[in-house]
Amino acid sequence: MKLKTIPIYSGFIGILILSACSKKTNIGDETPTIPPKAPTAYAITETFESGSKGAYALDSVQLLTGKWTLSDALLGNLAADAKNGAKSVRLKAGYLSMNFDIAGAKMIYVSHAKYGTDANSTWQLLASTDGGKTFTQLGTDISETGTTLVTDSFKVATTGKIRFQIKKTGTTRINIDDIIFKGTGDPGIIVGAPDTDPEDNGGSTPTPGRGTPDAGPDAPPAGGDNSNLLFGNPSGATANLVSAENYLIDQKYYTESYSMTRGVPNWVSWHLDPNNFTGAASRKDDFASFTGLPANWYQVQSNSYSGSGFDRGHNCPSGDRTSSSNANSATFLMTNMIPQAPNNNQKTWESFESYLRAQALNGYEVYVIMGSYGTGGIGSASASVVNTINNGKVTVPANVWKVAVLLKTGDNDVSRVTSSTRVIAINTPNINSTNPSWKNYIVSVRDIESATGYNLLSNLPQNIQDVVEKVKDPGN
């Protein structure tokens, strides 16, 4: 791809200046002193590969980075569309606008070209620092003269929240693709489709159950790098009838330990990289009981949470598995769900899931283990603690936790973990009044091990565990 630069002049609301540059030890063990980390750099690309819009009429579309409004524009996939991948925006006489803000952006990159044999035209880059109420043009009109994608880059000198809009002038068509945001700190956006449940939590009629999904080419391998249990089986779960409270289930796209009497997973483990959330499949919402449980075990139904005041809270998120319909449907099996307080699910956990997907887009692969423990949570139906739902067949956990190991993309993953590898652990109470920021609930891996009795990250050398499991991540 050709890279060019253009001039953008200063002077945007007094604060924005753009110029173009077209193991197991006691929980009381002493925690190592770790100096605060500098804000983490991010690079997030809106590829326009997820979502669909085949008409020019005004509409908002859920894409990888959030919702965008397309006016007199569509997502084009024809041979005449200049694009990286399968799709790009085809813009006629309207605009392409973010419906969300991004924080900490320092550089914005926009790839663009003419559409097919259309005549030359121009477009404008605009920005808003008041949540989209007003937009101001940045620099001069940008000319579109070629059919090969070129990339313009814009330097942003504000640390505040900002959103962008591309506005077309004239009626000839252009293509926009691969808008890249680079900055530092928390971008404050949801990466991937929001992982929230329908408000009715299942209605009155259960849907038909399903068994173990077929493993497509997008499924993690059974062993080795990128496999679901690469860092260990935390509870020593086995697929044996005598292990009814610690029953191992390989759902191909994630692996879990399931409790028969609690009706929820003890923990779920999976690998995450950008290949897992390509947007090839949209959120299926096809909640279903899992028919692969041993005979005579109770199967939690799609409507078992209905009216309880608790969400069907995913362990392995829908947003982490959009590479195929099979992958996404696997996350909607009820053995992947816990009764989760709505605000805890839709705000606190949503933000952490999005953060990890953003790290995956920034050159990392992430190994994730999520679980819950204890009895009794507070949902939206009342202020009282609820111990069980579904006539006592499903236990409401008291706490929900997650451990994430972040590695720069590469091979031989276990051997690449060092004492400085970033490991994030959080533990939240399962109540409806949790703070939306996951950073308020950062703990150490050893804290979670102490609460659960599990041996997390057990496949790492003990000397590495003894360091990374004691550190509380700064949350940058």
Tab-separated table of C-alpha atoms in Angstrom:
chain	number	residue	atom	x	y	z
A	1	MET	CA	0.000	0.000	0.000
A	2	LYS	CA	1.278	3.478	-0.858
A	3	LEU	CA	1.680	5.881	2.066
A	4	LYS	CA	1.403	9.598	1.533
A	5	THR	CA	1.224	12.654	3.750
A	6	ILE	CA	-0.876	15.780	3.631
A	7	PRO	CA	-0.885	19.075	5.582
A	8	ILE	CA	-3.467	19.629	8.300
A	9	TYR	CA	-3.570	23.041	9.940
A	10	SER	CA	-3.794	23.811	13.645
A	11	GLY	CA	-6.685	25.320	15.488
A	12	PHE	CA	-9.511	23.091	16.707
A	13	ILE	CA	-11.466	24.340	19.713
A	14	GLY	CA	-8.253	25.521	21.297
A	15	ILE	CA	-7.229	22.080	22.486
A	16	LEU	CA	-6.721	19.996	19.357
A	17	ILE	CA	-3.735	20.521	17.097
A	18	LEU	CA	-3.332	18.265	14.121
A	19	SER	CA	-0.499	18.222	11.681
A	20	ALA	CA	-0.323	15.636	8.990
A	21	CYS	CA	2.513	13.236	8.587
A	22	SER	CA	0.903	11.932	5.475
A	23	LYS	CA	3.194	-22.512	43.237
A	24	LYS	CA	1.372	-22.885	45.464
A	25	THR	CA	2.596	-20.748	48.345
A	26	ASN	CA	0.702	-18.952	51.067
A	27	ILE	CA	-1.345	-15.946	50.076
A	28	GLY	CA	0.660	-13.955	52.581
A	29	ASP	CA	3.921	-14.362	50.673
A	30	GLU	CA	5.597	-11.035	50.147
A	31	THR	CA	4.636	-9.420	46.861
A	32	PRO	CA	7.586	-8.165	44.806
A	33	THR	CA	7.829	-4.415	44.440
A	34	ILE	CA	6.935	-3.596	40.864
A	35	PRO	CA	7.472	-0.043	39.619
A	36	PRO	CA	4.402	1.561	38.039
A	37	LYS	CA	4.196	0.935	34.333
A	38	ALA	CA	3.969	3.704	31.790
A	39	PRO	CA	0.595	3.881	30.029
A	40	THR	CA	0.306	1.038	27.554
A	41	ALA	CA	0.408	1.958	23.878
A	42	TYR	CA	-2.449	0.748	21.713
A	43	ALA	CA	-3.110	0.345	17.997
A	44	ILE	CA	-6.714	-0.465	17.104
A	45	THR	CA	-7.815	-1.016	13.515
A	46	GLU	CA	-11.359	-0.680	12.238
A	47	THR	CA	-11.222	-3.062	9.280
A	48	PHE	CA	-14.907	-2.790	8.263
A	49	GLU	CA	-14.887	-6.568	7.812
A	50	SER	CA	-17.547	-7.206	10.468
A	51	GLY	CA	-21.121	-6.045	10.107
A	52	SER	CA	-23.140	-5.687	6.930
A	53	LYS	CA	-24.902	-2.843	5.142
A	54	GLY	CA	-25.926	-3.327	1.519
A	55	ALA	CA	-27.927	-0.132	0.901
A	56	TYR	CA	-27.064	3.566	0.879
A	57	ALA	CA	-29.884	4.538	3.265
A	58	LEU	CA	-28.920	6.106	6.602
A	59	ASP	CA	-28.275	3.457	9.256
A	60	SER	CA	-26.000	2.588	12.168
A	61	VAL	CA	-23.918	-0.579	12.004
A	62	GLN	CA	-22.134	-2.480	14.772
A	63	LEU	CA	-18.528	-2.906	13.667
A	64	LEU	CA	-15.413	-4.138	15.438
A	65	THR	CA	-14.679	-0.901	17.300
A	66	GLY	CA	-18.274	0.118	18.004
A	67	LYS	CA	-21.303	1.532	16.213
A	68	TRP	CA	-20.770	3.708	13.156
A	69	THR	CA	-23.373	5.684	11.238
A	70	LEU	CA	-23.251	5.413	7.444
A	71	SER	CA	-25.217	7.998	5.485
A	72	ASP	CA	-25.402	7.555	1.703
A	73	ALA	CA	-22.826	4.831	2.245
A	74	LEU	CA	-22.628	1.047	2.427
A	75	LEU	CA	-20.154	-1.757	3.086
A	76	GLY	CA	-19.019	-2.757	-0.390
A	77	ASN	CA	-17.544	-6.067	-1.488
A	78	LEU	CA	-17.493	-5.735	-5.280
A	79	ALA	CA	-14.428	-6.062	-7.467
A	80	ALA	CA	-14.548	-2.305	-8.080
A	81	ASP	CA	-14.321	-1.564	-4.333
A	82	ALA	CA	-10.768	-0.703	-3.281
A	83	LYS	CA	-10.259	-2.726	-0.133
A	84	ASN	CA	-7.960	-4.681	2.144
A	85	GLY	CA	-9.783	-7.935	2.772
A	86	ALA	CA	-13.374	-8.540	1.737
A	87	LYS	CA	-15.068	-5.191	2.457
A	88	SER	CA	-14.620	-1.447	2.615
A	89	VAL	CA	-16.927	1.531	3.000
A	90	ARG	CA	-18.324	2.856	-0.273
A	91	LEU	CA	-19.253	6.492	0.321
A	92	LYS	CA	-21.259	8.567	-2.147
A	93	ALA	CA	-22.548	11.968	-0.986
A	94	GLY	CA	-22.990	11.393	2.728
A	95	TYR	CA	-20.734	10.634	5.674
A	96	LEU	CA	-19.128	7.936	7.816
A	97	SER	CA	-19.225	8.799	11.513
A	98	MET	CA	-18.174	7.201	14.792
A	99	ASN	CA	-20.972	6.924	17.372
A	100	PHE	CA	-18.419	6.619	20.174
A	101	ASP	CA	-15.380	8.431	21.545
A	102	ILE	CA	-11.809	7.221	21.780
A	103	ALA	CA	-9.379	8.489	24.420
A	104	GLY	CA	-5.631	8.962	24.325
A	105	ALA	CA	-5.372	8.930	20.521
A	106	LYS	CA	-2.126	10.336	19.152
A	107	MET	CA	-2.311	9.261	15.509
A	108	ILE	CA	-5.152	8.452	13.124
A	109	TYR	CA	-4.518	6.638	9.837
A	110	VAL	CA	-7.119	6.512	7.052
A	111	SER	CA	-6.809	4.364	3.893
A	112	HIS	CA	-8.825	5.573	0.897
A	113	ALA	CA	-9.214	5.457	-2.886
A	114	LYS	CA	-11.650	6.167	-5.729
A	115	TYR	CA	-14.380	3.648	-6.411
A	116	GLY	CA	-14.060	1.948	-9.794
A	117	THR	CA	-14.160	4.305	-12.756
A	118	ASP	CA	-15.848	7.175	-10.891
A	119	ALA	CA	-14.446	10.643	-11.444
A	120	ASN	CA	-12.050	12.377	-9.068
A	121	SER	CA	-13.634	13.834	-5.941
A	122	THR	CA	-12.869	15.146	-2.474
A	123	TRP	CA	-13.700	14.375	1.146
A	124	GLN	CA	-13.238	16.055	4.489
A	125	LEU	CA	-11.999	14.823	7.848
A	126	LEU	CA	-13.921	16.259	10.800
A	127	ALA	CA	-13.610	15.778	14.548
A	128	SER	CA	-15.741	16.307	17.621
A	129	THR	CA	-14.728	16.710	21.265
A	130	ASP	CA	-18.278	17.147	22.592
A	131	GLY	CA	-19.651	13.677	21.973
A	132	GLY	CA	-20.700	14.303	18.392
A	133	LYS	CA	-22.812	17.395	19.012
A	134	THR	CA	-20.605	19.509	16.765
A	135	PHE	CA	-17.913	18.633	14.237
A	136	THR	CA	-15.162	20.881	12.917
A	137	GLN	CA	-13.250	20.258	9.712
A	138	LEU	CA	-9.571	19.447	10.160
A	139	GLY	CA	-7.385	20.965	7.472
A	140	THR	CA	-8.394	21.237	3.833
A	141	ASP	CA	-10.384	18.959	1.542
A	142	ILE	CA	-8.581	15.741	0.571
A	143	SER	CA	-8.517	14.892	-3.131
A	144	GLU	CA	-9.321	11.387	-4.331
A	145	THR	CA	-7.587	10.690	-7.620
A	146	GLY	CA	-6.468	7.028	-7.699
A	147	THR	CA	-8.038	3.582	-7.482
A	148	THR	CA	-5.273	2.125	-5.276
A	149	LEU	CA	-5.633	2.566	-1.525
A	150	VAL	CA	-3.331	5.188	-0.025
A	151	THR	CA	-2.998	6.038	3.654
A	152	ASP	CA	-3.024	9.489	5.208
A	153	SER	CA	-1.855	9.922	8.794
A	154	PHE	CA	-2.877	12.664	11.203
A	155	LYS	CA	-1.143	13.587	14.450
A	156	VAL	CA	-3.467	14.395	17.356
A	157	ALA	CA	-2.215	16.526	20.237
A	158	THR	CA	-5.090	16.116	22.673
A	159	THR	CA	-5.392	13.518	25.414
A	160	GLY	CA	-9.132	13.972	25.729
A	161	LYS	CA	-11.962	12.036	24.143
A	162	ILE	CA	-12.543	12.515	20.450
A	163	ARG	CA	-14.548	11.006	17.599
A	164	PHE	CA	-14.100	11.369	13.865
A	165	GLN	CA	-16.268	11.737	10.809
A	166	ILE	CA	-15.422	11.461	7.114
A	167	LYS	CA	-17.719	13.608	5.001
A	168	LYS	CA	-17.998	13.342	1.236
A	169	THR	CA	-18.417	16.278	-1.121
A	170	GLY	CA	-19.816	15.686	-4.596
A	171	THR	CA	-21.706	12.611	-5.793
A	172	THR	CA	-18.918	10.401	-7.145
A	173	ARG	CA	-18.012	7.452	-4.963
A	174	ILE	CA	-14.936	6.687	-2.864
A	175	ASN	CA	-13.795	3.805	-0.665
A	176	ILE	CA	-12.619	4.104	2.930
A	177	ASP	CA	-10.859	1.179	4.633
A	178	ASP	CA	-8.626	0.343	7.614
A	179	ILE	CA	-8.917	3.336	9.936
A	180	ILE	CA	-6.191	2.876	12.555
A	181	PHE	CA	-6.185	4.583	15.953
A	182	LYS	CA	-2.844	4.714	17.766
A	183	GLY	CA	-2.436	6.128	21.252
A	184	THR	CA	-1.656	5.367	24.881
A	185	GLY	CA	-3.668	4.427	27.946
A	186	ASP	CA	-7.195	3.098	28.005
A	187	PRO	CA	-8.925	3.913	24.688
A	188	GLY	CA	-12.267	3.555	26.443
A	189	ILE	CA	-14.010	1.719	23.625
A	190	ILE	CA	-15.675	-1.664	23.255
A	191	VAL	CA	-13.721	-3.821	20.812
A	192	GLY	CA	-16.022	-6.426	19.322
A	193	ALA	CA	-19.787	-6.755	19.551
A	194	PRO	CA	-21.118	-6.044	23.074
A	195	ASP	CA	-21.494	-9.267	25.021
A	196	THR	CA	-24.801	-8.555	26.764
A	197	ASP	CA	-27.888	-10.716	26.979
A	198	PRO	CA	-31.468	-10.027	25.903
A	199	GLU	CA	-33.428	-8.411	28.707
A	200	ASP	CA	-35.950	-11.258	29.012
A	201	ASN	CA	-33.216	-13.773	29.915
A	202	GLY	CA	-34.827	-16.546	27.945
A	203	GLY	CA	-38.595	-16.141	27.799
A	204	SER	CA	-40.957	-18.926	28.808
A	205	THR	CA	-40.210	-21.648	26.264
A	206	PRO	CA	-36.826	-23.411	26.181
A	207	THR	CA	-35.073	-23.802	22.854
A	208	PRO	CA	-33.836	-27.215	21.646
A	209	GLY	CA	-30.579	-28.381	23.175
A	210	ARG	CA	-27.290	-28.929	21.337
A	211	GLY	CA	-24.256	-31.137	21.785
A	212	THR	CA	-20.564	-30.397	21.438
A	213	PRO	CA	-20.002	-28.125	18.427
A	214	ASP	CA	-18.094	-29.323	15.399
A	215	ALA	CA	-14.551	-28.015	15.435
A	216	GLY	CA	-13.931	-26.010	12.295
A	217	PRO	CA	-10.522	-24.836	11.061
A	218	ASP	CA	-10.923	-21.778	13.290
A	219	ALA	CA	-11.050	-23.867	16.485
A	220	PRO	CA	-7.981	-23.837	18.764
A	221	PRO	CA	-5.712	-26.878	18.391
A	222	ALA	CA	-6.136	-29.784	20.785
A	223	GLY	CA	-2.649	-29.278	22.208
A	224	GLY	CA	0.414	-27.057	22.012
A	225	ASP	CA	0.466	-23.355	21.244
A	226	ASN	CA	-2.943	-21.652	21.192
A	227	SER	CA	-4.688	-24.625	22.806
A	228	ASN	CA	-7.268	-23.956	25.491
A	229	LEU	CA	-5.418	-25.657	28.362
A	230	LEU	CA	-1.843	-24.713	27.440
A	231	PHE	CA	-1.195	-23.197	30.872
A	232	GLY	CA	-2.746	-26.064	32.806
A	233	ASN	CA	-5.923	-27.668	34.133
A	234	PRO	CA	-6.506	-25.572	37.279
A	235	SER	CA	-8.578	-28.103	39.216
A	236	GLY	CA	-7.399	-31.359	37.661
A	237	ALA	CA	-10.831	-31.817	36.053
A	238	THR	CA	-11.530	-35.126	34.289
A	239	ALA	CA	-14.270	-36.377	31.971
A	240	ASN	CA	-15.227	-39.069	34.461
A	241	LEU	CA	-18.609	-39.702	36.076
A	242	VAL	CA	-17.007	-39.804	39.522
A	243	SER	CA	-15.916	-36.185	38.952
A	244	ALA	CA	-19.438	-34.795	38.845
A	245	GLU	CA	-18.385	-31.569	40.591
A	246	ASN	CA	-15.240	-31.161	38.501
A	247	TYR	CA	-16.268	-32.584	35.142
A	248	LEU	CA	-14.039	-31.758	32.169
A	249	ILE	CA	-15.845	-30.716	28.963
A	250	ASP	CA	-14.010	-29.931	25.733
A	251	GLN	CA	-16.278	-27.587	23.795
A	252	LYS	CA	-13.632	-27.270	21.049
A	253	TYR	CA	-13.630	-23.459	21.117
A	254	TYR	CA	-13.029	-23.444	24.893
A	255	THR	CA	-12.560	-26.017	27.651
A	256	GLU	CA	-14.328	-26.052	31.005
A	257	SER	CA	-14.757	-27.704	34.376
A	258	TYR	CA	-18.458	-28.153	35.156
A	259	SER	CA	-20.318	-28.722	38.431
A	260	MET	CA	-23.355	-31.004	38.226
A	261	THR	CA	-24.977	-29.839	41.464
A	262	ARG	CA	-24.259	-26.124	40.955
A	263	GLY	CA	-25.364	-26.144	37.303
A	264	VAL	CA	-22.556	-23.763	36.312
A	265	PRO	CA	-18.942	-24.060	35.184
A	266	ASN	CA	-16.239	-23.882	37.841
A	267	TRP	CA	-13.894	-22.364	35.286
A	268	VAL	CA	-13.543	-21.938	31.507
A	269	SER	CA	-10.222	-21.625	29.653
A	270	TRP	CA	-9.451	-20.399	26.119
A	271	HIS	CA	-6.938	-18.693	23.835
A	272	LEU	CA	-7.577	-15.303	22.215
A	273	ASP	CA	-6.051	-13.606	19.193
A	274	PRO	CA	-7.515	-11.495	16.342
A	275	ASN	CA	-8.274	-14.614	14.306
A	276	ASN	CA	-10.917	-15.484	16.904
A	277	PHE	CA	-12.996	-12.298	16.549
A	278	THR	CA	-12.950	-11.514	12.854
A	279	GLY	CA	-16.645	-10.674	12.705
A	280	ALA	CA	-17.273	-13.417	10.121
A	281	ALA	CA	-20.259	-14.447	12.257
A	282	SER	CA	-22.572	-12.119	14.123
A	283	ARG	CA	-23.818	-12.742	17.639
A	284	LYS	CA	-26.086	-15.797	17.402
A	285	ASP	CA	-28.102	-15.454	20.635
A	286	ASP	CA	-28.941	-19.151	20.262
A	287	PHE	CA	-28.898	-20.062	23.963
A	288	ALA	CA	-29.397	-23.793	24.431
A	289	SER	CA	-28.999	-26.576	26.954
A	290	PHE	CA	-25.981	-28.843	26.508
A	291	THR	CA	-27.091	-32.343	25.579
A	292	GLY	CA	-23.593	-33.770	25.962
A	293	LEU	CA	-23.820	-34.046	29.754
A	294	PRO	CA	-23.873	-37.554	31.213
A	295	ALA	CA	-27.239	-39.333	31.363
A	296	ASN	CA	-29.528	-38.305	34.250
A	297	TRP	CA	-27.664	-35.026	34.846
A	298	TYR	CA	-29.910	-31.974	34.898
A	299	GLN	CA	-29.547	-29.815	31.792
A	300	VAL	CA	-29.874	-26.093	32.461
A	301	GLN	CA	-32.284	-24.723	29.841
A	302	SER	CA	-32.179	-21.556	27.771
A	303	ASN	CA	-35.020	-20.109	29.884
A	304	SER	CA	-33.763	-21.304	33.293
A	305	TYR	CA	-32.687	-17.754	34.261
A	306	SER	CA	-35.954	-16.119	33.171
A	307	GLY	CA	-37.325	-13.647	35.730
A	308	SER	CA	-34.426	-14.247	38.112
A	309	GLY	CA	-32.866	-10.781	37.948
A	310	PHE	CA	-29.616	-12.316	36.685
A	311	ASP	CA	-28.114	-12.319	33.188
A	312	ARG	CA	-27.044	-15.456	31.434
A	313	GLY	CA	-23.446	-14.379	31.891
A	314	HIS	CA	-20.945	-15.851	29.443
A	315	ASN	CA	-17.652	-17.192	30.698
A	316	CYS	CA	-16.050	-17.431	27.248
A	317	PRO	CA	-17.602	-14.309	25.665
A	318	SER	CA	-19.573	-14.270	22.447
A	319	GLY	CA	-17.378	-11.350	21.369
A	320	ASP	CA	-14.241	-13.520	21.618
A	321	ARG	CA	-15.617	-16.064	19.152
A	322	THR	CA	-16.963	-14.469	15.956
A	323	SER	CA	-14.749	-16.346	13.476
A	324	SER	CA	-17.601	-18.701	12.485
A	325	SER	CA	-21.183	-19.580	13.370
A	326	ASN	CA	-19.978	-22.738	15.124
A	327	ALA	CA	-17.556	-20.737	17.242
A	328	ASN	CA	-20.147	-18.187	18.289
A	329	SER	CA	-22.879	-20.761	18.925
A	330	ALA	CA	-20.511	-22.676	21.191
A	331	THR	CA	-20.459	-19.725	23.585
A	332	PHE	CA	-24.265	-19.838	23.934
A	333	LEU	CA	-24.408	-23.300	25.476
A	334	MET	CA	-25.814	-22.970	28.992
A	335	THR	CA	-22.834	-24.854	30.442
A	336	ASN	CA	-20.854	-21.695	29.577
A	337	MET	CA	-23.201	-19.478	31.641
A	338	ILE	CA	-23.446	-18.280	35.221
A	339	PRO	CA	-26.240	-16.233	36.851
A	340	GLN	CA	-24.494	-12.864	36.748
A	341	ALA	CA	-25.739	-9.549	38.109
A	342	PRO	CA	-26.675	-7.438	35.041
A	343	ASN	CA	-24.470	-4.429	35.774
A	344	ASN	CA	-21.585	-6.707	36.686
A	345	ASN	CA	-21.992	-8.516	33.369
A	346	GLN	CA	-22.866	-5.645	31.054
A	347	LYS	CA	-20.509	-3.010	32.433
A	348	THR	CA	-17.614	-4.292	34.557
A	349	TRP	CA	-16.997	-7.515	32.658
A	350	GLU	CA	-17.898	-6.018	29.290
A	351	SER	CA	-15.157	-3.433	29.698
A	352	PHE	CA	-12.532	-6.024	30.649
A	353	GLU	CA	-13.444	-8.314	27.752
A	354	SER	CA	-13.179	-5.372	25.364
A	355	TYR	CA	-9.834	-4.373	26.868
A	356	LEU	CA	-8.385	-7.830	26.255
A	357	ARG	CA	-9.623	-7.847	22.661
A	358	ALA	CA	-7.962	-4.464	22.193
A	359	GLN	CA	-4.687	-5.910	23.477
A	360	ALA	CA	-5.038	-8.762	20.987
A	361	LEU	CA	-5.369	-6.173	18.216
A	362	ASN	CA	-2.225	-4.529	19.520
A	363	GLY	CA	0.047	-7.481	18.823
A	364	TYR	CA	-0.694	-9.751	21.782
A	365	GLU	CA	-2.160	-13.195	22.171
A	366	VAL	CA	-4.040	-13.761	25.403
A	367	TYR	CA	-4.605	-16.917	27.434
A	368	VAL	CA	-7.722	-16.520	29.548
A	369	ILE	CA	-9.165	-18.481	32.471
A	370	MET	CA	-12.462	-17.318	33.960
A	371	GLY	CA	-14.430	-18.795	36.818
A	372	SER	CA	-16.676	-18.214	39.785
A	373	TYR	CA	-17.021	-19.479	43.343
A	374	GLY	CA	-19.087	-19.178	46.488
A	375	THR	CA	-22.839	-18.897	46.866
A	376	GLY	CA	-25.092	-15.853	46.854
A	377	GLY	CA	-25.306	-12.786	44.599
A	378	ILE	CA	-27.494	-9.712	44.260
A	379	GLY	CA	-29.208	-9.206	40.908
A	380	SER	CA	-31.664	-6.622	39.619
A	381	ALA	CA	-34.865	-8.179	40.985
A	382	SER	CA	-34.254	-7.253	44.630
A	383	ALA	CA	-31.624	-5.997	47.051
A	384	SER	CA	-31.511	-9.351	48.809
A	385	VAL	CA	-28.881	-12.027	48.350
A	386	VAL	CA	-30.091	-14.868	46.124
A	387	ASN	CA	-28.403	-18.252	46.580
A	388	THR	CA	-30.054	-20.265	43.802
A	389	ILE	CA	-32.429	-19.890	40.862
A	390	ASN	CA	-34.373	-22.348	38.671
A	391	ASN	CA	-35.984	-24.049	41.688
A	392	GLY	CA	-32.624	-24.587	43.350
A	393	LYS	CA	-31.017	-26.257	40.335
A	394	VAL	CA	-28.633	-23.394	39.501
A	395	THR	CA	-26.338	-21.828	42.096
A	396	VAL	CA	-25.760	-18.083	42.027
A	397	PRO	CA	-22.014	-17.544	42.607
A	398	ALA	CA	-20.766	-14.962	45.080
A	399	ASN	CA	-17.667	-13.973	43.103
A	400	VAL	CA	-16.578	-13.907	39.473
A	401	TRP	CA	-12.877	-13.922	38.535
A	402	LYS	CA	-10.586	-13.949	35.522
A	403	VAL	CA	-6.867	-14.412	34.847
A	404	ALA	CA	-5.294	-13.254	31.560
A	405	VAL	CA	-1.735	-13.921	30.394
A	406	LEU	CA	-0.585	-11.480	27.693
A	407	LEU	CA	2.197	-12.492	25.321
A	408	LYS	CA	3.488	-10.769	22.225
A	409	THR	CA	2.392	-12.882	19.274
A	410	GLY	CA	4.858	-15.714	18.656
A	411	ASP	CA	5.590	-19.400	19.096
A	412	ASN	CA	6.587	-21.689	21.975
A	413	ASP	CA	4.303	-19.740	24.265
A	414	VAL	CA	4.959	-21.449	27.619
A	415	SER	CA	8.706	-21.023	27.270
A	416	ARG	CA	8.281	-17.326	26.422
A	417	VAL	CA	6.644	-16.481	29.754
A	418	THR	CA	9.135	-14.689	31.982
A	419	SER	CA	8.998	-12.987	35.354
A	420	SER	CA	8.101	-9.728	33.548
A	421	THR	CA	5.214	-11.171	31.491
A	422	ARG	CA	2.015	-9.276	32.100
A	423	VAL	CA	-0.615	-11.294	33.960
A	424	ILE	CA	-3.886	-9.558	34.870
A	425	ALA	CA	-6.188	-11.025	37.525
A	426	ILE	CA	-9.500	-9.548	38.640
A	427	ASN	CA	-12.097	-10.734	41.151
A	428	THR	CA	-15.499	-9.055	41.444
A	429	PRO	CA	-18.418	-9.635	43.795
A	430	ASN	CA	-21.486	-10.845	41.899
A	431	ILE	CA	-23.646	-7.875	42.780
A	432	ASN	CA	-25.473	-5.280	40.717
A	433	SER	CA	-23.605	-2.337	42.217
A	434	THR	CA	-20.092	-3.160	41.021
A	435	ASN	CA	-18.070	-0.267	39.663
A	436	PRO	CA	-18.034	-0.234	35.834
A	437	SER	CA	-14.222	-0.093	35.863
A	438	TRP	CA	-12.591	-3.529	36.076
A	439	LYS	CA	-9.444	-1.842	37.353
A	440	ASN	CA	-11.086	-1.461	40.780
A	441	TYR	CA	-11.039	-5.252	41.166
A	442	ILE	CA	-7.449	-6.135	40.291
A	443	VAL	CA	-5.954	-8.809	42.545
A	444	SER	CA	-3.082	-11.276	42.228
A	445	VAL	CA	-3.334	-14.790	40.849
A	446	ARG	CA	-2.388	-16.046	44.314
A	447	ASP	CA	-5.410	-14.247	45.746
A	448	ILE	CA	-7.677	-16.219	43.418
A	449	GLU	CA	-5.848	-19.469	44.146
A	450	SER	CA	-6.344	-18.874	47.864
A	451	ALA	CA	-10.084	-18.303	47.388
A	452	THR	CA	-10.666	-21.268	45.061
A	453	GLY	CA	-8.027	-23.849	45.923
A	454	TYR	CA	-7.040	-24.067	42.240
A	455	ASN	CA	-3.510	-24.300	40.885
A	456	LEU	CA	-3.565	-21.677	38.139
A	457	LEU	CA	-0.865	-21.446	35.456
A	458	SER	CA	0.447	-24.802	36.686
A	459	ASN	CA	2.300	-25.577	33.445
A	460	LEU	CA	4.697	-22.697	34.037
A	461	PRO	CA	7.999	-23.359	35.820
A	462	GLN	CA	7.559	-22.885	39.563
A	463	ASN	CA	10.093	-20.062	39.764
A	464	ILE	CA	8.125	-18.111	37.138
A	465	GLN	CA	4.823	-18.795	38.899
A	466	ASP	CA	6.300	-17.530	42.144
A	467	VAL	CA	6.820	-14.114	40.568
A	468	VAL	CA	3.973	-13.508	38.109
A	469	GLU	CA	1.297	-14.947	40.407
A	470	LYS	CA	2.102	-12.472	43.194
A	471	VAL	CA	1.997	-9.300	41.110
A	472	LYS	CA	-1.057	-7.041	41.069
A	473	ASP	CA	-1.195	-5.488	37.619
A	474	PRO	CA	-1.314	-1.652	37.622
A	475	GLY	CA	-4.157	-1.673	35.079
A	476	ASN	CA	-2.483	0.593	32.523
